[in-house]
Structure formats: structure tokens, C-alpha cells
Amino acid sequence: GAVVSQHPSRVICKSGTSVKIECRSLDFQATTMFWYRQFPKKSLMLMATSNEGSKATYEQGVEKDKFLINHASLTLSTLTVTSAHPEDSSFYICSARGSVAGIHNEQFFGPGTRLTVL
Amino acid sequence: ELKVEQNPLFLSMQEGKNYTIYCNYSTTSDRLYWYRQDPGKSLESLFVLLSNGAVKQEGRLMASLDTKARLSTLHITAAVHDLSATYFCAVDRGAQKLVFGQGTRLTINP
């Protein structure tokens, strides 16, 4: 149990295009999903928190118009990188928190999406 | 602002040896996590520590938490090559919003 998937796992796009990344909780309902960004050989930085049915909360310094987050259902959140540029190239990881029997105080991480913007 | 610092950032050790990774954090928190990350992969949860004095062990890894000192340790006993990875601690700053340490890149040589 407590599996989180992301799609796609890798994406390469041209500068100026938009890219959508999906994060799904496969076997539990995720009341909250988190989006992190990780540069090569660096740590993870929280970008935003999304709760089902409400607007995402963005961390300081993260442009909400650039990184659009939608959490339309209890099993799906999407991150859209709009008008992507090479500096947006990064490893994007989502995590989900919800009702998982026997497991408390944890969030479960997806496998990550590697975005390369040319 | 919560800051989380790990040391060392790089650790190269021989199989069979013991070592400890330290995680210091700057403000009070209810929860501390340890994760493992292999190259090109996402995070694998190792431990969740919820209270002062908490100690958890899984195989050759043992984690402890001292909330008064704002310090957690990850101890590796008799290291084996398979434990080579990057290890992160992360502290909950509230509502499970995690602040991660810089990571410790562990290399275990035969």
C-alpha cells in the first residue's frame, strides 16, 4: 500500500513550451500533496502544498503563475511548468499524505520526473 | 526560519566499519525523518522519529532523536556496499511541510 506514481518519468521539451506532470496516489486518498524540486546533487526544496479542492499554497520565491498546481481529486495533483526555460530543468518529486491504514505521520514520495528544457 | 544541517556532506568508508551521520535543526519540531536516495531515483523512507529519545533500528541502520539538543543521528553498523547512497534528514516545520538537510553522500568501498 501507499504507492504514489508520477507521469511522465522523463520529459524533454523546447524552451517556451508548457509541460504537465501528474502525481497520483494509487491505493489511498491523498488529502494533501506536496511538490518538491531537486537540482543535481542538491537537496529537495518544497515548492508548494496542494489540498484537494482548494488553491495551492506556494513557498516563498516560487512563482505561482509559472508553476500551476491543480489538485482536482483525492488521487491526482498536477504541476504544469508554463513557458519552460532551461533554468527550469530539474528533478520534480511529488509526495502525498492521506489516510493510510496503520501508517501515520508520513508522506509518500513519487518516483520523480526529470525535466530537461532545451 | 527552520534550518536543517547535516554533516558530513560526503563520507567514504570501508566495508565493515561503523559511522554516524548527524542532523542538526534550528527550531522545535514534532517530527524528523530519514530518507535514502539512490542516483536518479526518488526518496525511500527509512525512519520517522516522533519523540525525544526515540530510537529506531532497521538492519545496519539506527536512528535516534534528541529534541532538546535538536539533533538526530543515523548510525551505520558494519557497513556494506549496498548502503552506498545519499541520506537525507528532514524536519517537519508544521503540517508535514518538510525542510531537508543538504544530504550526506555515502560511499562504501570494499
PDB file of C-alpha atoms in Angstrom:
ATOM      1  CA  GLY A   1       0.000   0.000   0.000  1.00  0.00           C
ATOM      2  CA  ALA A   2       0.804   3.729  -0.042  1.00  0.00           C
ATOM      3  CA  VAL A   3       2.039   3.930  -3.619  1.00  0.00           C
ATOM      4  CA  VAL A   4       2.473   7.230  -5.417  1.00  0.00           C
ATOM      5  CA  SER A   5       3.113   7.399  -9.148  1.00  0.00           C
ATOM      6  CA  GLN A   6       4.281  10.212 -11.396  1.00  0.00           C
ATOM      7  CA  HIS A   7       3.955  10.637 -15.096  1.00  0.00           C
ATOM      8  CA  PRO A   8       5.967  11.153 -17.155  1.00  0.00           C
ATOM      9  CA  SER A   9       9.191   9.914 -15.596  1.00  0.00           C
ATOM     10  CA  ARG A  10      11.258  11.920 -18.071  1.00  0.00           C
ATOM     11  CA  VAL A  11      10.399  14.749 -20.386  1.00  0.00           C
ATOM     12  CA  ILE A  12      12.442  16.830 -22.772  1.00  0.00           C
ATOM     13  CA  CYS A  13      10.869  19.942 -24.214  1.00  0.00           C
ATOM     14  CA  LYS A  14      11.778  23.055 -26.106  1.00  0.00           C
ATOM     15  CA  SER A  15      12.095  26.401 -24.422  1.00  0.00           C
ATOM     16  CA  GLY A  16       8.774  28.261 -24.285  1.00  0.00           C
ATOM     17  CA  THR A  17       6.552  25.206 -24.166  1.00  0.00           C
ATOM     18  CA  SER A  18       4.482  24.062 -21.196  1.00  0.00           C
ATOM     19  CA  VAL A  19       4.828  20.706 -19.507  1.00  0.00           C
ATOM     20  CA  LYS A  20       2.326  18.945 -17.287  1.00  0.00           C
ATOM     21  CA  ILE A  21       3.408  16.441 -14.632  1.00  0.00           C
ATOM     22  CA  GLU A  22       0.874  14.173 -12.947  1.00  0.00           C
ATOM     23  CA  CYS A  23       1.089  12.801  -9.433  1.00  0.00           C
ATOM     24  CA  ARG A  24      -1.300  10.031  -8.418  1.00  0.00           C
ATOM     25  CA  SER A  25      -1.914   8.200  -5.179  1.00  0.00           C
ATOM     26  CA  LEU A  26      -2.739   4.692  -6.348  1.00  0.00           C
ATOM     27  CA  ASP A  27      -4.153   2.999  -3.294  1.00  0.00           C
ATOM     28  CA  PHE A  28      -5.136   5.735  -0.876  1.00  0.00           C
ATOM     29  CA  GLN A  29      -6.852   9.072  -0.826  1.00  0.00           C
ATOM     30  CA  ALA A  30      -4.406  11.949  -0.634  1.00  0.00           C
ATOM     31  CA  THR A  31      -5.841  14.932   1.170  1.00  0.00           C
ATOM     32  CA  THR A  32      -2.587  16.808   0.724  1.00  0.00           C
ATOM     33  CA  MET A  33       0.070  16.627  -1.956  1.00  0.00           C
ATOM     34  CA  PHE A  34       3.431  18.313  -1.946  1.00  0.00           C
ATOM     35  CA  TRP A  35       5.656  19.283  -4.843  1.00  0.00           C
ATOM     36  CA  TYR A  36       9.425  19.383  -4.454  1.00  0.00           C
ATOM     37  CA  ARG A  37      12.222  20.364  -6.754  1.00  0.00           C
ATOM     38  CA  GLN A  38      15.723  18.944  -6.687  1.00  0.00           C
ATOM     39  CA  PHE A  39      18.685  20.280  -8.638  1.00  0.00           C
ATOM     40  CA  PRO A  40      21.508  17.870  -9.480  1.00  0.00           C
ATOM     41  CA  LYS A  41      23.390  16.737  -6.409  1.00  0.00           C
ATOM     42  CA  LYS A  42      21.397  19.099  -4.253  1.00  0.00           C
ATOM     43  CA  SER A  43      18.698  18.767  -1.638  1.00  0.00           C
ATOM     44  CA  LEU A  44      14.951  18.872  -2.074  1.00  0.00           C
ATOM     45  CA  MET A  45      13.134  22.164  -1.826  1.00  0.00           C
ATOM     46  CA  LEU A  46       9.417  22.362  -1.161  1.00  0.00           C
ATOM     47  CA  MET A  47       7.695  24.329  -3.914  1.00  0.00           C
ATOM     48  CA  ALA A  48       4.055  24.157  -2.933  1.00  0.00           C
ATOM     49  CA  THR A  49       1.397  22.337  -0.989  1.00  0.00           C
ATOM     50  CA  SER A  50      -1.942  21.423  -2.518  1.00  0.00           C
ATOM     51  CA  ASN A  51      -5.092  20.321  -0.810  1.00  0.00           C
ATOM     52  CA  GLU A  52      -7.909  18.677  -2.691  1.00  0.00           C
ATOM     53  CA  GLY A  53     -10.410  21.190  -3.952  1.00  0.00           C
ATOM     54  CA  SER A  54      -8.561  24.307  -2.870  1.00  0.00           C
ATOM     55  CA  LYS A  55      -5.828  26.556  -4.183  1.00  0.00           C
ATOM     56  CA  ALA A  56      -2.235  25.534  -3.709  1.00  0.00           C
ATOM     57  CA  THR A  57      -0.031  27.271  -1.193  1.00  0.00           C
ATOM     58  CA  TYR A  58       3.302  28.287  -2.669  1.00  0.00           C
ATOM     59  CA  GLU A  59       6.593  28.664  -0.860  1.00  0.00           C
ATOM     60  CA  GLN A  60       8.333  31.996  -0.840  1.00  0.00           C
ATOM     61  CA  GLY A  61      10.148  32.633  -4.089  1.00  0.00           C
ATOM     62  CA  VAL A  62       8.115  30.156  -6.151  1.00  0.00           C
ATOM     63  CA  GLU A  63       6.166  31.807  -8.962  1.00  0.00           C
ATOM     64  CA  LYS A  64       2.596  30.571  -8.869  1.00  0.00           C
ATOM     65  CA  ASP A  65       1.935  31.701 -12.432  1.00  0.00           C
ATOM     66  CA  LYS A  66       4.917  29.715 -13.627  1.00  0.00           C
ATOM     67  CA  PHE A  67       4.201  26.553 -11.693  1.00  0.00           C
ATOM     68  CA  LEU A  68       0.486  25.875 -11.883  1.00  0.00           C
ATOM     69  CA  ILE A  69      -0.779  23.284  -9.463  1.00  0.00           C
ATOM     70  CA  ASN A  70      -4.169  21.625  -9.561  1.00  0.00           C
ATOM     71  CA  HIS A  71      -5.444  19.085  -7.052  1.00  0.00           C
ATOM     72  CA  ALA A  72      -8.781  18.220  -8.569  1.00  0.00           C
ATOM     73  CA  SER A  73      -9.381  14.897  -6.848  1.00  0.00           C
ATOM     74  CA  LEU A  74      -8.231  12.936  -3.846  1.00  0.00           C
ATOM     75  CA  THR A  75      -5.918  10.864  -6.013  1.00  0.00           C
ATOM     76  CA  LEU A  76      -4.498  13.324  -8.535  1.00  0.00           C
ATOM     77  CA  SER A  77      -2.456  16.505  -8.469  1.00  0.00           C
ATOM     78  CA  THR A  78      -0.837  18.099 -11.476  1.00  0.00           C
ATOM     79  CA  LEU A  79       2.069  20.506 -11.817  1.00  0.00           C
ATOM     80  CA  THR A  80       2.275  22.494 -15.046  1.00  0.00           C
ATOM     81  CA  VAL A  81       5.506  24.286 -15.800  1.00  0.00           C
ATOM     82  CA  THR A  82       4.427  27.109 -18.089  1.00  0.00           C
ATOM     83  CA  SER A  83       6.704  28.634 -20.716  1.00  0.00           C
ATOM     84  CA  ALA A  84       9.549  26.453 -19.594  1.00  0.00           C
ATOM     85  CA  HIS A  85      13.139  27.672 -19.843  1.00  0.00           C
ATOM     86  CA  PRO A  86      16.437  25.848 -19.402  1.00  0.00           C
ATOM     87  CA  GLU A  87      16.705  27.027 -15.788  1.00  0.00           C
ATOM     88  CA  ASP A  88      13.506  25.084 -15.053  1.00  0.00           C
ATOM     89  CA  SER A  89      15.336  21.860 -15.825  1.00  0.00           C
ATOM     90  CA  SER A  90      15.251  19.844 -12.647  1.00  0.00           C
ATOM     91  CA  PHE A  91      14.004  16.702 -10.915  1.00  0.00           C
ATOM     92  CA  TYR A  92      10.442  17.252  -9.715  1.00  0.00           C
ATOM     93  CA  ILE A  93       9.164  14.981  -6.956  1.00  0.00           C
ATOM     94  CA  CYS A  94       5.679  14.854  -5.525  1.00  0.00           C
ATOM     95  CA  SER A  95       4.562  13.349  -2.265  1.00  0.00           C
ATOM     96  CA  ALA A  96       1.167  12.573  -0.845  1.00  0.00           C
ATOM     97  CA  ARG A  97      -0.310  12.441   2.612  1.00  0.00           C
ATOM     98  CA  GLY A  98      -3.597  10.877   3.441  1.00  0.00           C
ATOM     99  CA  SER A  99      -5.451   8.122   5.193  1.00  0.00           C
ATOM    100  CA  VAL A 100      -3.316   5.021   5.084  1.00  0.00           C
ATOM    101  CA  ALA A 101      -4.171   2.237   7.481  1.00  0.00           C
ATOM    102  CA  GLY A 102      -1.522   1.661  10.096  1.00  0.00           C
ATOM    103  CA  ILE A 103       0.794   4.382   8.842  1.00  0.00           C
ATOM    104  CA  HIS A 104       0.736   7.786  10.381  1.00  0.00           C
ATOM    105  CA  ASN A 105       2.748  10.953  10.247  1.00  0.00           C
ATOM    106  CA  GLU A 106       4.252  10.155   6.885  1.00  0.00           C
ATOM    107  CA  GLN A 107       4.095  11.336   3.354  1.00  0.00           C
ATOM    108  CA  PHE A 108       4.799   9.001   0.481  1.00  0.00           C
ATOM    109  CA  PHE A 109       7.028  10.081  -2.356  1.00  0.00           C
ATOM    110  CA  GLY A 110       6.555   9.546  -6.046  1.00  0.00           C
ATOM    111  CA  PRO A 111       9.384   8.309  -8.276  1.00  0.00           C
ATOM    112  CA  GLY A 112      10.100  11.769  -9.653  1.00  0.00           C
ATOM    113  CA  THR A 113      10.010  13.415 -13.073  1.00  0.00           C
ATOM    114  CA  ARG A 114      13.188  14.607 -14.746  1.00  0.00           C
ATOM    115  CA  LEU A 115      12.516  17.691 -16.840  1.00  0.00           C
ATOM    116  CA  THR A 116      15.036  18.880 -19.380  1.00  0.00           C
ATOM    117  CA  VAL A 117      14.324  22.119 -21.216  1.00  0.00           C
ATOM    118  CA  LEU A 118      16.392  22.705 -24.324  1.00  0.00           C
TER     119      LEU A 118
ATOM    120  CA  GLU B   1      13.087  30.068   9.779  1.00  0.00           C
ATOM    121  CA  LEU B   2      13.865  26.410  10.257  1.00  0.00           C
ATOM    122  CA  LYS B   3      17.308  25.358   9.094  1.00  0.00           C
ATOM    123  CA  VAL B   4      18.496  21.767   8.860  1.00  0.00           C
ATOM    124  CA  GLU B   5      22.168  20.931   8.620  1.00  0.00           C
ATOM    125  CA  GLN B   6      23.754  17.574   8.058  1.00  0.00           C
ATOM    126  CA  ASN B   7      27.317  16.533   8.475  1.00  0.00           C
ATOM    127  CA  PRO B   8      29.337  15.234   6.981  1.00  0.00           C
ATOM    128  CA  LEU B   9      28.176  16.021   3.455  1.00  0.00           C
ATOM    129  CA  PHE B  10      30.454  13.390   1.966  1.00  0.00           C
ATOM    130  CA  LEU B  11      31.534  10.180   3.605  1.00  0.00           C
ATOM    131  CA  SER B  12      33.727   7.493   2.157  1.00  0.00           C
ATOM    132  CA  MET B  13      34.183   4.463   4.314  1.00  0.00           C
ATOM    133  CA  GLN B  14      35.265   0.862   4.157  1.00  0.00           C
ATOM    134  CA  GLU B  15      33.009  -2.104   4.473  1.00  0.00           C
ATOM    135  CA  GLY B  16      32.720  -3.383   7.996  1.00  0.00           C
ATOM    136  CA  LYS B  17      33.270  -0.004   9.650  1.00  0.00           C
ATOM    137  CA  ASN B  18      30.841   1.994  11.766  1.00  0.00           C
ATOM    138  CA  TYR B  19      29.967   5.611  11.271  1.00  0.00           C
ATOM    139  CA  THR B  20      27.420   8.265  12.232  1.00  0.00           C
ATOM    140  CA  ILE B  21      25.677  10.969  10.244  1.00  0.00           C
ATOM    141  CA  TYR B  22      24.472  13.983  12.201  1.00  0.00           C
ATOM    142  CA  CYS B  23      21.426  16.149  11.593  1.00  0.00           C
ATOM    143  CA  ASN B  24      21.026  19.423  13.481  1.00  0.00           C
ATOM    144  CA  TYR B  25      17.977  21.644  13.217  1.00  0.00           C
ATOM    145  CA  SER B  26      17.360  25.150  14.428  1.00  0.00           C
ATOM    146  CA  THR B  27      13.808  25.270  15.812  1.00  0.00           C
ATOM    147  CA  THR B  28      11.466  22.954  17.672  1.00  0.00           C
ATOM    148  CA  SER B  29       9.713  20.277  15.652  1.00  0.00           C
ATOM    149  CA  ASP B  30       7.463  17.292  16.307  1.00  0.00           C
ATOM    150  CA  ARG B  31       8.833  15.015  13.636  1.00  0.00           C
ATOM    151  CA  LEU B  32      12.077  14.119  11.998  1.00  0.00           C
ATOM    152  CA  TYR B  33      12.537  11.807   9.051  1.00  0.00           C
ATOM    153  CA  TRP B  34      15.422   9.975   7.460  1.00  0.00           C
ATOM    154  CA  TYR B  35      15.382   9.079   3.774  1.00  0.00           C
ATOM    155  CA  ARG B  36      17.652   7.284   1.376  1.00  0.00           C
ATOM    156  CA  GLN B  37      18.087   8.332  -2.252  1.00  0.00           C
ATOM    157  CA  ASP B  38      19.881   6.291  -4.898  1.00  0.00           C
ATOM    158  CA  PRO B  39      21.236   8.065  -8.002  1.00  0.00           C
ATOM    159  CA  GLY B  40      18.453   9.097 -10.365  1.00  0.00           C
ATOM    160  CA  LYS B  41      15.782   7.811  -8.018  1.00  0.00           C
ATOM    161  CA  SER B  42      13.277   9.271  -5.614  1.00  0.00           C
ATOM    162  CA  LEU B  43      13.263   9.007  -1.829  1.00  0.00           C
ATOM    163  CA  GLU B  44      12.917   5.846   0.209  1.00  0.00           C
ATOM    164  CA  SER B  45      11.609   6.355   3.722  1.00  0.00           C
ATOM    165  CA  LEU B  46      13.866   4.913   6.402  1.00  0.00           C
ATOM    166  CA  PHE B  47      12.691   6.238   9.752  1.00  0.00           C
ATOM    167  CA  VAL B  48      10.141   8.544  11.337  1.00  0.00           C
ATOM    168  CA  LEU B  49      11.121   9.855  14.766  1.00  0.00           C
ATOM    169  CA  LEU B  50       8.364  11.422  16.797  1.00  0.00           C
ATOM    170  CA  SER B  51       9.555  11.969  20.327  1.00  0.00           C
ATOM    171  CA  ASN B  52      12.548  12.822  22.412  1.00  0.00           C
ATOM    172  CA  GLY B  53      14.728   9.816  22.993  1.00  0.00           C
ATOM    173  CA  ALA B  54      13.169   7.878  20.115  1.00  0.00           C
ATOM    174  CA  VAL B  55      15.421   5.185  18.711  1.00  0.00           C
ATOM    175  CA  LYS B  56      14.622   3.053  15.692  1.00  0.00           C
ATOM    176  CA  GLN B  57      16.642   0.338  14.051  1.00  0.00           C
ATOM    177  CA  GLU B  58      16.381  -1.444  10.755  1.00  0.00           C
ATOM    178  CA  GLY B  59      19.162  -3.794   9.810  1.00  0.00           C
ATOM    179  CA  ARG B  60      22.507  -1.978   9.942  1.00  0.00           C
ATOM    180  CA  LEU B  61      20.910   1.446  10.355  1.00  0.00           C
ATOM    181  CA  MET B  62      19.839   3.016  13.627  1.00  0.00           C
ATOM    182  CA  ALA B  63      18.352   6.469  14.059  1.00  0.00           C
ATOM    183  CA  SER B  64      17.886   8.464  17.233  1.00  0.00           C
ATOM    184  CA  LEU B  65      16.393  11.794  18.181  1.00  0.00           C
ATOM    185  CA  ASP B  66      17.259  14.276  20.919  1.00  0.00           C
ATOM    186  CA  THR B  67      14.706  17.073  20.723  1.00  0.00           C
ATOM    187  CA  LYS B  68      16.347  19.078  23.477  1.00  0.00           C
ATOM    188  CA  ALA B  69      19.611  19.212  21.578  1.00  0.00           C
ATOM    189  CA  ARG B  70      17.725  19.414  18.245  1.00  0.00           C
ATOM    190  CA  LEU B  71      19.893  16.612  16.979  1.00  0.00           C
ATOM    191  CA  SER B  72      19.280  13.358  15.231  1.00  0.00           C
ATOM    192  CA  THR B  73      21.831  10.743  14.331  1.00  0.00           C
ATOM    193  CA  LEU B  74      21.866   7.964  11.766  1.00  0.00           C
ATOM    194  CA  HIS B  75      24.323   5.281  12.777  1.00  0.00           C
ATOM    195  CA  ILE B  76      25.645   2.720  10.338  1.00  0.00           C
ATOM    196  CA  THR B  77      26.972  -0.503  11.765  1.00  0.00           C
ATOM    197  CA  ALA B  78      29.365  -2.766   9.871  1.00  0.00           C
ATOM    198  CA  ALA B  79      28.738  -1.007   6.594  1.00  0.00           C
ATOM    199  CA  VAL B  80      28.182  -2.969   3.399  1.00  0.00           C
ATOM    200  CA  HIS B  81      28.441  -1.751  -0.187  1.00  0.00           C
ATOM    201  CA  ASP B  82      24.653  -1.842  -0.662  1.00  0.00           C
ATOM    202  CA  LEU B  83      24.294   1.029   1.774  1.00  0.00           C
ATOM    203  CA  SER B  84      26.048   3.413  -0.607  1.00  0.00           C
ATOM    204  CA  ALA B  85      23.525   6.192  -1.321  1.00  0.00           C
ATOM    205  CA  THR B  86      22.669   9.750  -0.340  1.00  0.00           C
ATOM    206  CA  TYR B  87      20.944  10.073   3.019  1.00  0.00           C
ATOM    207  CA  PHE B  88      18.697  12.988   3.890  1.00  0.00           C
ATOM    208  CA  CYS B  89      17.181  14.052   7.143  1.00  0.00           C
ATOM    209  CA  ALA B  90      14.076  16.197   7.001  1.00  0.00           C
ATOM    210  CA  VAL B  91      12.295  18.120   9.716  1.00  0.00           C
ATOM    211  CA  ASP B  92       8.602  18.889   9.801  1.00  0.00           C
ATOM    212  CA  ARG B  93       8.090  22.633  10.165  1.00  0.00           C
ATOM    213  CA  GLY B  94       4.338  22.123  10.540  1.00  0.00           C
ATOM    214  CA  ALA B  95       1.544  20.417   8.580  1.00  0.00           C
ATOM    215  CA  GLN B  96       4.149  17.990   7.247  1.00  0.00           C
ATOM    216  CA  LYS B  97       5.927  20.668   5.259  1.00  0.00           C
ATOM    217  CA  LEU B  98       9.431  19.282   5.285  1.00  0.00           C
ATOM    218  CA  VAL B  99      12.723  21.104   5.375  1.00  0.00           C
ATOM    219  CA  PHE B 100      15.516  18.868   4.148  1.00  0.00           C
ATOM    220  CA  GLY B 101      19.144  18.778   5.120  1.00  0.00           C
ATOM    221  CA  GLN B 102      21.782  19.042   2.428  1.00  0.00           C
ATOM    222  CA  GLY B 103      22.181  15.282   2.203  1.00  0.00           C
ATOM    223  CA  THR B 104      25.136  13.054   3.023  1.00  0.00           C
ATOM    224  CA  ARG B 105      26.633  11.189   0.106  1.00  0.00           C
ATOM    225  CA  LEU B 106      27.848   7.887   1.480  1.00  0.00           C
ATOM    226  CA  THR B 107      30.260   5.706  -0.465  1.00  0.00           C
ATOM    227  CA  ILE B 108      31.210   2.344   0.948  1.00  0.00           C
ATOM    228  CA  ASN B 109      34.292   0.757  -0.518  1.00  0.00           C
ATOM    229  CA  PRO B 110      35.055  -2.951  -0.477  1.00  0.00           C
TER     230      PRO B 110
END
